[in-house]
Short mmCIF file of C-alpha atoms in Angstrom, two decimals:
data_model
loop_
_atom_site.label_atom_id
_atom_site.label_comp_id
_atom_site.label_asym_id
_atom_site.label_seq_id
_atom_site.Cartn_x
_atom_site.Cartn_y
_atom_site.Cartn_z
CA MET A 1 -20.44 -7.62 -24.85
CA GLN A 2 -17.38 -4.78 -25.65
CA ASN A 3 -17.97 -3.46 -22.07
CA VAL A 4 -18.06 -6.55 -20.17
CA VAL A 5 -14.42 -6.81 -21.82
CA SER A 6 -13.22 -3.67 -21.15
CA ARG A 7 -14.46 -3.93 -17.47
CA LEU A 8 -13.00 -7.58 -16.88
CA LEU A 9 -9.55 -6.05 -18.82
CA CYS A 10 -9.46 -3.11 -16.23
CA ARG A 11 -10.06 -5.35 -13.20
CA PHE A 12 -7.24 -8.01 -13.98
CA ALA A 13 -4.36 -5.50 -15.52
CA PHE A 14 -4.15 -2.94 -13.06
CA ALA A 15 -6.30 -4.30 -9.64
CA SER A 16 -3.18 -4.83 -8.41
CA SER A 17 0.97 -4.41 -8.63
CA SER A 18 1.10 -8.21 -8.94
CA PRO A 19 0.26 -9.76 -12.41
CA PRO A 20 -2.74 -11.50 -12.82
CA SER A 21 -2.97 -14.98 -13.00
CA THR A 22 -1.70 -16.43 -16.57
CA THR A 23 -5.39 -18.41 -16.77
CA ALA A 24 -7.52 -15.50 -16.32
CA SER A 25 -5.02 -12.99 -18.27
CA SER A 26 -5.28 -15.21 -21.40
CA LEU A 27 -8.52 -15.52 -21.63
CA VAL A 28 -9.62 -12.11 -20.95
CA LEU A 29 -7.08 -11.24 -23.46
CA ARG A 30 -8.33 -13.86 -26.26
CA LEU A 31 -12.25 -12.45 -26.26
CA ALA A 32 -10.77 -9.41 -26.31
CA LEU A 33 -8.91 -10.22 -29.71
CA SER A 34 -12.03 -11.95 -30.70
CA LEU A 35 -14.15 -9.65 -30.54
CA THR A 36 -11.82 -6.34 -31.45
CA ARG A 37 -10.12 -8.04 -34.31
CA ALA A 38 -11.92 -6.81 -37.83
CA HIS A 39 -11.83 -3.03 -36.18
CA THR A 40 -8.37 -1.60 -37.06
CA VAL A 41 -7.84 1.00 -39.58
CA SER A 42 -4.52 1.68 -40.68
CA ALA A 43 -3.04 4.48 -43.07
CA PRO A 44 -2.36 3.82 -46.53
CA LEU A 45 0.23 1.08 -47.00
CA THR A 46 4.04 2.57 -47.85
CA ASP A 47 6.04 0.83 -50.00
CA GLU A 48 7.96 -0.32 -47.75
CA ASP A 49 4.46 -2.39 -46.28
CA LYS A 50 3.41 -3.35 -49.05
CA GLU A 51 6.63 -5.46 -49.87
CA THR A 52 5.96 -7.14 -46.39
CA THR A 53 2.37 -7.62 -46.17
CA ALA A 54 2.22 -10.36 -48.66
CA SER A 55 -1.90 -10.96 -48.70
CA PRO A 56 -5.13 -9.90 -46.57
CA SER A 57 -4.75 -12.80 -44.57
CA GLU A 58 -1.30 -11.06 -43.52
CA SER A 59 -2.82 -7.74 -43.00
CA LEU A 60 -5.56 -9.34 -40.82
CA ASP A 61 -2.53 -10.59 -38.97
CA VAL A 62 -1.14 -7.13 -38.45
CA SER A 63 -4.92 -5.98 -37.59
CA TYR A 64 -5.10 -9.38 -34.79
CA GLY A 65 -1.49 -7.81 -33.40
CA LEU A 66 -1.81 -4.19 -33.08
CA ASN A 67 -5.65 -5.07 -31.25
CA GLY A 68 -3.60 -7.84 -28.80
CA ALA A 69 -0.86 -5.49 -28.23
CA LEU A 70 -3.60 -2.51 -27.08
CA ALA A 71 -5.12 -4.78 -24.89
CA ALA A 72 -1.76 -6.08 -23.36
CA ARG A 73 -1.93 -2.49 -22.33
CA GLY A 74 -4.95 -2.40 -20.88
CA VAL A 75 -6.58 -0.99 -23.92
CA ILE A 76 -9.39 -2.45 -25.20
CA VAL A 77 -10.89 -1.37 -29.06
CA LYS A 78 -14.69 -0.59 -28.66
CA GLU A 79 -15.31 -0.18 -32.29
CA LYS A 80 -12.60 1.25 -34.16
CA VAL A 81 -8.59 1.93 -33.89
CA PHE A 82 -6.48 3.96 -36.43
CA HIS A 83 -3.12 3.45 -36.92
CA ASN A 84 -0.45 5.55 -38.05
CA LEU A 85 -2.43 8.32 -39.61
CA LYS A 86 -1.20 10.69 -42.05
CA LYS A 87 -2.30 14.75 -41.38
CA THR A 88 -4.62 14.94 -44.11
CA GLU A 89 -6.44 11.77 -42.33
CA LEU A 90 -6.56 12.75 -38.82
CA LEU A 91 -8.02 15.87 -40.06
CA LYS A 92 -11.12 14.54 -41.43
CA HIS A 93 -11.36 12.77 -37.99
CA GLY A 94 -11.83 16.28 -36.57
CA ALA A 95 -8.46 16.97 -35.69
CA THR A 96 -7.33 20.32 -35.44
CA SER A 97 -3.67 22.15 -34.37
CA ILE A 98 -3.69 23.99 -31.20
CA ASP A 99 -1.12 26.37 -30.12
CA ASN A 100 1.40 25.53 -27.18
CA LEU A 101 0.52 25.26 -24.03
CA SER A 102 2.44 26.39 -21.11
CA GLY A 103 2.20 25.53 -17.12
CA ILE A 104 1.39 22.09 -17.46
CA PRO A 105 3.16 20.17 -14.22
CA LEU A 106 5.14 17.42 -14.85
CA TYR A 107 4.95 14.26 -11.82
CA VAL A 108 7.93 11.56 -12.13
CA ARG A 109 8.83 8.72 -10.44
CA GLY A 110 12.31 7.65 -11.14
CA ASP A 111 14.04 10.91 -11.08
CA THR A 112 17.74 10.53 -9.98
CA LEU A 113 18.12 14.22 -9.65
CA GLY A 114 15.64 14.55 -7.19
CA GLU A 115 14.13 18.06 -8.64
CA ALA A 116 11.15 16.99 -10.09
CA PRO A 117 7.79 16.46 -8.49
CA GLU A 118 7.30 13.26 -7.61
CA ILE A 119 4.29 10.41 -8.17
CA SER A 120 4.07 7.29 -6.19
CA LYS A 121 4.06 4.07 -7.49
CA ALA A 122 0.45 3.38 -6.18
CA GLN A 123 -0.87 6.58 -7.71
CA PHE A 124 0.40 6.05 -11.16
CA SER A 125 -0.93 2.42 -10.97
CA LYS A 126 -4.28 3.74 -9.82
CA LEU A 127 -4.14 6.41 -12.57
CA LEU A 128 -2.91 4.28 -15.42
CA LYS A 129 -6.05 1.97 -14.59
CA GLN A 130 -8.20 4.97 -15.29
CA VAL A 131 -6.86 5.80 -18.24
CA THR A 132 -7.04 3.05 -19.92
CA CYS A 133 -10.16 2.06 -18.54
CA HIS A 134 -11.12 5.34 -20.18
CA ILE A 135 -9.60 5.09 -23.35
CA SER A 136 -11.28 1.18 -24.00
CA SER A 137 -14.49 3.38 -23.62
CA VAL A 138 -14.26 5.86 -26.45
CA SER A 139 -15.55 4.47 -29.81
CA LYS A 140 -12.37 5.45 -31.85
CA ILE A 141 -9.38 5.23 -30.39
CA PHE A 142 -5.73 6.87 -32.18
CA VAL A 143 -1.94 5.05 -32.40
CA VAL A 144 0.64 6.50 -33.93
CA ASP A 145 4.26 4.97 -33.77
CA GLY A 146 7.71 6.30 -33.87
CA ALA A 147 10.84 6.76 -32.35
CA ILE A 148 13.44 8.82 -29.92
CA GLY A 149 16.74 9.42 -31.69
CA SER A 150 18.76 7.50 -34.38
CA PRO A 151 19.85 5.35 -35.88
CA SER A 152 17.72 2.32 -34.78
CA ASN A 153 19.98 0.50 -33.49
CA CYS A 154 20.45 2.83 -30.27
CA ASP A 155 17.05 4.55 -30.43
CA ALA A 156 14.36 4.44 -28.07
CA LYS A 157 10.42 3.41 -30.02
CA VAL A 158 7.21 4.70 -28.57
CA ARG A 159 3.43 3.95 -29.49
CA ILE A 160 1.26 6.94 -28.51
CA ILE A 161 -2.68 5.67 -27.75
CA SER A 162 -4.93 8.35 -27.51
CA ASP A 163 -8.39 9.22 -26.98
CA ASN A 164 -8.20 12.51 -29.61
CA PRO A 165 -6.90 12.77 -33.17
CA SER A 166 -5.70 16.37 -32.30
CA ALA A 167 -3.08 14.70 -29.96
CA MET A 168 -1.72 12.50 -32.42
CA LEU A 169 -1.39 15.77 -35.19
CA SER A 170 0.79 17.62 -32.35
CA LEU A 171 2.75 14.72 -31.26
CA SER A 172 3.54 12.61 -34.97
CA LYS A 173 5.25 16.04 -35.74
CA ILE A 174 8.15 15.35 -32.76
CA LEU A 175 8.77 11.76 -33.46
CA TRP A 176 10.95 9.98 -35.93
CA GLU A 177 9.26 8.03 -38.32
CA ILE A 178 9.90 3.99 -38.08
CA PRO A 179 9.06 1.50 -40.12
CA SER A 180 5.39 0.33 -39.14
CA ARG A 181 6.32 -3.43 -37.58
CA ALA A 182 9.14 -1.62 -35.69
CA ILE A 183 7.27 -1.77 -32.65
CA SER A 184 6.42 -4.99 -32.40
CA HIS A 185 9.96 -6.42 -32.82
CA ASP A 186 11.63 -4.12 -29.96
CA SER A 187 11.70 -5.44 -26.45
CA CYS A 188 10.85 -2.58 -24.85
CA PRO A 189 9.09 0.75 -26.66
CA LEU A 190 7.81 3.60 -24.39
CA THR A 191 3.80 3.57 -24.04
CA VAL A 192 1.87 7.44 -24.15
CA TYR A 193 -1.72 7.37 -23.07
CA VAL A 194 -3.93 10.53 -24.00
CA ALA A 195 -7.02 10.70 -22.28
CA SER A 196 -7.90 14.59 -23.14
CA SER A 197 -11.17 13.96 -21.58
CA MET A 198 -10.31 12.75 -18.13
CA SER A 199 -8.65 15.73 -16.68
CA SER A 200 -10.56 16.63 -13.88
CA SER A 201 -11.75 13.24 -12.60
CA ALA A 202 -7.88 12.18 -12.48
CA ARG A 203 -7.24 15.10 -11.12
CA ASP A 204 -9.13 14.74 -8.29
CA ILE A 205 -8.26 11.00 -7.66
CA LEU A 206 -4.83 11.68 -7.31
CA GLY A 207 -4.97 15.22 -5.31
CA PHE A 208 -2.98 17.45 -7.63
CA GLY A 209 -4.96 20.41 -6.88
CA SER A 210 -5.42 23.38 -9.15
CA GLN A 211 -2.61 23.46 -10.75
CA ALA A 212 -3.12 20.74 -12.71
CA SER A 213 -6.78 22.60 -14.10
CA ASN A 214 -5.48 22.56 -17.89
CA GLY A 215 -4.21 18.84 -17.12
CA PHE A 216 -1.08 17.09 -16.38
CA ALA A 217 1.92 14.58 -16.94
CA ALA A 218 2.97 11.96 -15.22
CA ALA A 219 5.89 9.45 -15.90
CA ASP A 220 6.78 5.76 -14.67
CA VAL A 221 10.59 5.07 -15.56
CA GLU A 222 9.97 1.91 -14.33
CA ARG A 223 7.10 1.62 -16.74
CA SER A 224 8.23 3.18 -19.35
CA SER A 225 4.96 4.85 -19.44
CA VAL A 226 3.55 8.61 -19.54
CA ILE A 227 0.29 9.71 -19.20
CA LEU A 228 -1.42 12.68 -20.63
CA CYS A 229 -4.42 13.79 -18.71
CA GLY A 230 -6.65 17.01 -20.10
CA ARG A 231 -4.74 18.91 -23.03
CA ALA A 232 -1.19 18.06 -21.80
CA TYR A 233 -0.29 16.97 -25.10
CA ALA A 234 -0.37 20.98 -26.21
CA ASN A 235 2.31 21.48 -23.81
CA THR A 236 5.50 20.16 -26.21
CA ASN A 237 8.29 20.70 -24.04
CA THR A 238 6.23 18.95 -21.51
CA THR A 239 5.85 16.10 -22.96
CA LYS A 240 9.51 15.96 -24.17
CA ASP A 241 10.79 15.94 -21.44
CA ALA A 242 8.40 12.68 -19.65
CA LEU A 243 9.89 11.09 -22.97
CA VAL A 244 13.60 12.05 -22.88
CA ALA A 245 13.33 10.53 -18.77
CA LEU A 246 11.90 7.22 -20.13
CA ALA A 247 14.27 7.02 -23.30
CA ALA A 248 17.76 8.03 -21.62
CA PRO A 249 18.00 4.25 -20.14
CA ILE A 250 16.87 2.42 -23.21
CA ILE A 251 19.31 4.54 -25.15
CA SER A 252 21.94 4.16 -22.92
CA ALA A 253 21.66 0.14 -22.45
CA ARG A 254 21.51 0.03 -26.61
CA GLY A 255 25.12 1.55 -26.41
CA GLY A 256 23.73 5.31 -26.90
CA LEU A 257 24.79 8.14 -24.78
CA PRO A 258 21.94 10.50 -24.45
CA LEU A 259 23.04 14.33 -23.86
CA SER A 260 21.78 17.60 -23.24
CA ALA A 261 23.37 18.79 -25.88
CA ARG A 262 22.99 20.30 -29.63
CA LEU A 263 24.57 19.40 -32.94
CA LEU A 264 26.02 22.73 -35.55
CA LEU A 265 26.22 22.67 -38.52
CA SER A 266 29.12 24.23 -40.62
CA GLY A 267 29.84 23.39 -43.80
CA ASP A 268 29.72 19.68 -44.25
CA SER A 269 31.01 19.65 -40.51
CA ALA A 270 29.25 18.82 -37.31
CA ILE A 271 29.65 20.08 -34.23
CA GLN A 272 27.93 18.82 -30.54
CA LEU A 273 27.83 21.75 -28.46
CA LEU A 274 27.12 21.09 -24.47
CA ALA A 275 26.03 24.52 -23.16
CA PRO A 276 23.85 26.00 -20.44
CA GLU A 277 20.21 26.44 -21.45
CA ASP A 278 20.29 29.98 -21.17
CA THR A 279 23.56 30.77 -23.21
CA PHE A 280 21.66 29.21 -26.62
CA LEU A 281 18.93 31.44 -26.32
CA ARG A 282 20.70 34.41 -25.83
CA CYS A 283 22.95 33.80 -28.71
CA SER A 284 20.63 34.07 -32.04
CA GLU A 285 23.62 33.26 -34.10
CA LEU A 286 23.66 29.95 -32.94
CA HIS A 287 19.90 29.30 -33.14
CA LYS A 288 20.65 29.65 -37.55
CA VAL A 289 23.34 26.63 -37.31
CA ALA A 290 21.69 24.78 -34.75
CA ILE A 291 19.57 21.63 -36.35
CA SER A 292 17.47 21.56 -33.52
CA SER A 293 16.44 24.40 -31.06
CA ASP A 294 16.04 21.55 -28.39
CA ALA A 295 18.71 20.72 -25.92
CA GLY A 296 19.16 16.72 -26.76
CA VAL A 297 21.30 14.31 -28.62
CA ILE A 298 21.93 10.95 -28.79
CA LEU A 299 25.68 10.50 -29.32
CA SER A 300 27.15 6.57 -30.33
CA PHE A 301 29.71 5.14 -32.46
CA HIS A 302 27.50 5.34 -35.38
CA GLY A 303 27.38 9.10 -35.06
CA ALA A 304 24.90 11.91 -33.59
CA ALA A 305 21.31 12.96 -34.10
CA PRO A 306 18.55 15.12 -32.16
CA PHE A 307 16.12 13.33 -29.90
CA PHE A 308 13.37 14.70 -31.71
CA GLN A 309 12.59 15.01 -35.69
CA THR A 310 13.46 18.18 -36.75
CA THR A 311 12.55 20.08 -40.22
CA HIS A 312 15.78 22.62 -39.96
CA SER A 313 18.03 20.28 -42.38
CA PRO A 314 17.89 17.28 -44.21
CA ALA A 315 17.64 13.78 -42.69
CA SER A 316 21.13 13.44 -44.96
CA HIS A 317 22.37 15.78 -42.19
CA VAL A 318 20.85 14.44 -39.32
CA ILE A 319 23.30 11.25 -38.91
CA LYS A 320 26.94 11.79 -38.82
CA LYS A 321 30.33 11.78 -36.63
CA PRO A 322 30.62 15.39 -35.37
CA THR A 323 34.03 16.69 -36.57
CA SER A 324 34.69 18.09 -32.84
CA LEU A 325 32.54 18.17 -29.40
CA VAL A 326 32.65 21.58 -27.59
CA ILE A 327 31.75 22.34 -24.03
CA VAL A 328 30.86 26.27 -22.85
CA MET A 329 31.41 27.09 -19.51
CA ALA A 330 31.82 30.52 -17.69
CA ASP A 331 34.82 31.78 -15.55
CA SER A 332 34.90 35.62 -14.73
CA THR A 333 38.01 34.89 -13.00
CA GLY A 334 40.26 35.61 -16.01
CA VAL A 335 42.17 31.72 -15.04
CA VAL A 336 39.94 29.80 -18.34
CA PRO A 337 41.30 30.79 -21.57
CA ALA A 338 38.31 32.22 -24.56
CA VAL A 339 39.04 28.51 -25.55
CA SER A 340 41.16 25.84 -25.31
CA ASN A 341 42.08 22.44 -26.16
CA LEU A 342 40.91 19.20 -23.66
CA SER A 343 42.04 15.61 -23.60
CA SER A 344 38.93 13.04 -23.00
CA GLY A 345 39.93 13.20 -19.49
CA GLN A 346 39.74 16.82 -19.02
CA ALA A 347 36.38 17.32 -21.22
CA ALA A 348 34.47 14.37 -19.02
CA TYR A 349 35.76 16.56 -16.01
CA HIS A 350 34.87 19.80 -17.13
CA PHE A 351 31.20 18.28 -18.61
CA LEU A 352 30.87 16.77 -15.26
CA ALA A 353 31.38 19.42 -13.71
CA GLY A 354 29.27 22.10 -15.37
CA TYR A 355 30.37 24.91 -14.09
CA GLN A 356 28.63 28.42 -14.47
CA ASP A 357 30.52 31.63 -12.65
CA GLY A 358 30.04 30.01 -9.41
CA LYS A 359 27.40 27.31 -9.92
CA PHE A 360 27.25 23.85 -10.91
CA VAL A 361 25.17 22.04 -13.33
CA PRO A 362 26.71 18.46 -13.87
CA ALA A 363 26.43 17.04 -16.95
CA PHE A 364 24.33 20.24 -17.66
CA LEU A 365 20.96 18.40 -17.07
CA LYS A 366 17.77 19.37 -16.05
CA PRO A 367 15.18 17.23 -14.43
CA PRO A 368 13.54 14.93 -15.06
CA SER A 369 16.77 12.66 -15.64
CA PRO A 370 16.39 8.77 -14.82
CA ILE A 371 20.71 8.52 -15.52
CA GLU A 372 23.42 10.03 -13.04
CA PRO A 373 25.53 12.20 -13.89
CA LEU A 374 28.60 10.75 -13.37
CA GLU A 375 27.52 7.72 -15.33
CA LEU A 376 26.93 10.11 -18.33
CA ALA A 377 30.58 11.54 -18.22
CA LYS A 378 32.05 8.02 -17.66
CA ALA A 379 30.53 7.20 -20.43
CA LEU A 380 31.24 10.21 -23.12
CA PHE A 381 34.82 9.62 -21.89
CA LEU A 382 34.80 6.75 -23.35
CA GLN A 383 33.09 7.62 -26.39
CA LEU A 384 35.67 10.49 -26.84
CA GLU A 385 38.73 8.17 -26.38
CA GLU A 386 37.85 5.56 -29.06
CA SER A 387 35.69 7.90 -31.51
CA GLU A 388 38.94 10.06 -31.20
CA ILE A 389 36.64 13.09 -31.12
CA PRO A 390 38.41 16.35 -30.81
CA SER A 391 37.46 17.89 -27.34
CA TYR A 392 37.71 21.84 -26.56
CA LEU A 393 36.46 24.30 -23.63
CA ILE A 394 34.93 27.53 -24.05
CA ASN A 395 34.43 30.33 -21.70
CA ALA A 396 31.59 32.50 -22.51
CA ASN A 397 32.79 35.31 -20.11
CA ASP A 398 35.20 37.93 -21.11
CA GLY A 399 36.29 39.93 -18.01
CA GLY A 400 33.06 39.56 -16.09
CA ARG A 401 30.76 40.18 -19.19
CA HIS A 402 29.38 37.20 -21.62
CA ILE A 403 30.30 37.34 -24.75
CA THR A 404 28.77 38.28 -27.76
CA GLY A 405 26.32 35.36 -29.52
CA LYS A 406 28.64 36.22 -32.98
CA ARG A 407 31.99 36.07 -31.22
CA LEU A 408 30.78 32.46 -29.17
CA LEU A 409 29.92 31.38 -32.71
CA GLU A 410 33.34 32.80 -33.98
CA LEU A 411 34.88 30.56 -30.91
CA VAL A 412 33.15 27.58 -31.89
CA LYS A 413 33.86 27.35 -35.60
CA SER A 414 37.93 27.68 -34.86
CA THR A 415 37.48 24.68 -33.31
CA LEU A 416 37.02 22.75 -36.88
CA CYS A 417 40.33 23.48 -38.08
CA ASN A 418 42.16 23.22 -34.79
CA LYS A 419 43.25 27.04 -35.19
CA LEU A 420 42.38 28.72 -32.17
CA PRO A 421 43.17 32.26 -31.25
CA GLU A 422 45.77 33.07 -29.36
CA SER A 423 44.39 33.62 -25.77
CA LYS A 424 46.54 34.69 -22.76
CA THR A 425 45.19 34.93 -18.70
CA ASN A 426 47.74 36.01 -17.12
CA VAL A 427 46.14 35.53 -13.91
CA ALA A 428 47.78 35.00 -10.47
CA ASP A 429 48.44 31.35 -9.89
CA SER A 430 46.20 31.99 -6.64
CA LYS A 431 43.21 32.49 -8.62
CA VAL A 432 44.05 29.06 -10.40
CA ARG A 433 44.22 27.45 -7.65
CA ASP A 434 41.29 28.65 -6.27
CA LEU A 435 38.87 27.52 -9.14
CA LYS A 436 40.66 24.26 -9.22
CA ARG A 437 39.46 24.18 -5.61
CA LYS A 438 36.39 25.20 -6.10
CA TYR A 439 36.33 22.28 -8.80
CA LYS A 440 37.38 19.68 -6.62
CA SER A 441 35.38 20.77 -3.69
CA PHE A 442 32.19 20.12 -5.38
CA LEU A 443 32.78 17.19 -7.31
CA SER A 444 34.49 14.65 -4.64
CA GLY A 445 31.47 16.11 -2.40
CA LYS A 446 28.97 15.39 -5.00
CA PHE A 447 30.23 12.19 -6.50
CA ILE A 448 32.37 8.97 -5.22
CA ASP A 449 35.37 7.59 -6.75
CA LEU A 450 36.60 10.08 -9.51
CA PRO A 451 38.15 8.25 -12.38
CA GLU A 452 41.56 9.16 -12.00
CA GLU A 453 41.54 9.66 -15.97
CA PHE A 454 38.92 13.05 -14.97
CA TYR A 455 41.51 16.43 -14.16
CA PHE A 456 41.27 20.06 -14.40
#
C-alpha cells in the first residue's frame, strides 16, 4: 500500500507544471499521512524542545507535521524518517566521513550573471520528480534543518532530505543550527534533495554526459530547491554555491544584504572586507584573522554574520556591527593611493566596479547569482548611509607589484582608528582622467541609470 501511495503522489505532484487538483492532492496527502504518521524518529529533545513539547500527543503531532511537510515536497516516508540526528547517531546508521570531492558541475535556473551552466524548467521538473520518487522508495530517510546566515529575522531556513546518512554528516556541518520548529514557521524555506544512489540514471535522463560521472548539482531559484545527485554532496563548495544562489533573494527580501565578503576580527572590532578571491587566498595573514575562509557575509542593521557555520571563533563574535568596511582594488597606474577614506557613494561606486588592474568584477560576485550587482550596490549605499559605517579603499598594487599579505593586513587594521598612513600619488592628471574614464565607460555601458550619489 505504501508503494501505491508513493506512486500516486509522484504522479500528482510533478506530472505537469500546473498544480494538481485540490481534491486529488488532498486525498493522496491524507492517505500518505495516515500511513507515515508513526514512523518519525527524532533526535533526543533539547531543553528548548522539552519546553515546547507539552505531552506525548503533541510530540505525535510533530511527527505528523514532519511527514506532512515531506509529503508536500513530494516525498513519502516508506518506513522511517530520522530528524536532526547528531553526529554520533548518524554514525550508528552507517554514516562515514568522506574527503571533499572536486569537479562536480552545478546547473542553475535563475542566474542573472548568465555564466553558470543552465538547466531548463522542464529538465528540473523531470529531475525533481525522479528524485522525490527515489527518496520515497528507500526504507530510511534522513532530514536535517538549519539556516544560512544569522540573525533569524534575515536568514534563509534550509531543510535537507536525504537517502544517505553520510550526506547528512557532511552537509549538517555547514548550516547554522535553528530551533526545532523554525522550518514549519518559515514562509519560504529552501529544500535540498540528496539522491546519492541515482546519479547515472538522472544523468542519462537529462543528457548531462560524462562530465557528471561522479554526480551533479542542480538548483532552481524559482522553486527554492537544490538537487544533489550521486556524490555531489561531497563537494562542499558546489553545495554552498547552490545554496547561496537560492538564499540571496530571501535574505535580501528580509532586509539583509548578501555580500561576497569576509569578516575579519581585530581585538573587539570586526572589519568587513570586500576583496577579490585570489587576493584573499594569496594573503595567509588575512586567513588568521578571518572568521571564515568562505566569501559570504550577510550585512544588516542588526550586524553582520557569515553565510555558513564556522568553528574559527566563538558565536559571541559572529553577530556584530562592522567597525569599518574595506574595499580592495588593484591599480598599477599609481592613481589610487595605498589607502583612502570613502563616502558611502564612493564605496558603492567602487564596490559596483570591483576594479582589478583593467578587469571589472561587479560587486565581487561569482556565478551563480540571482541578484543584479547594481541592486546590491544600491542596498550597500543605503546600509552605509544609515548605519554610518566608515568605508575605505585599499590599493593592493604598488608600482606594478602586489603588496605583501603583511602590508595588506597593516592597511586594513589602520582603518580601525582612522589613522591612515600618508600616501602620495604624484601622477599626471591625464592618468587620473584615463582611469575615471575607464570606470565610467564600463559602468555606464553595463548598468542603466546609475544613482547620482555614486561617484569615483
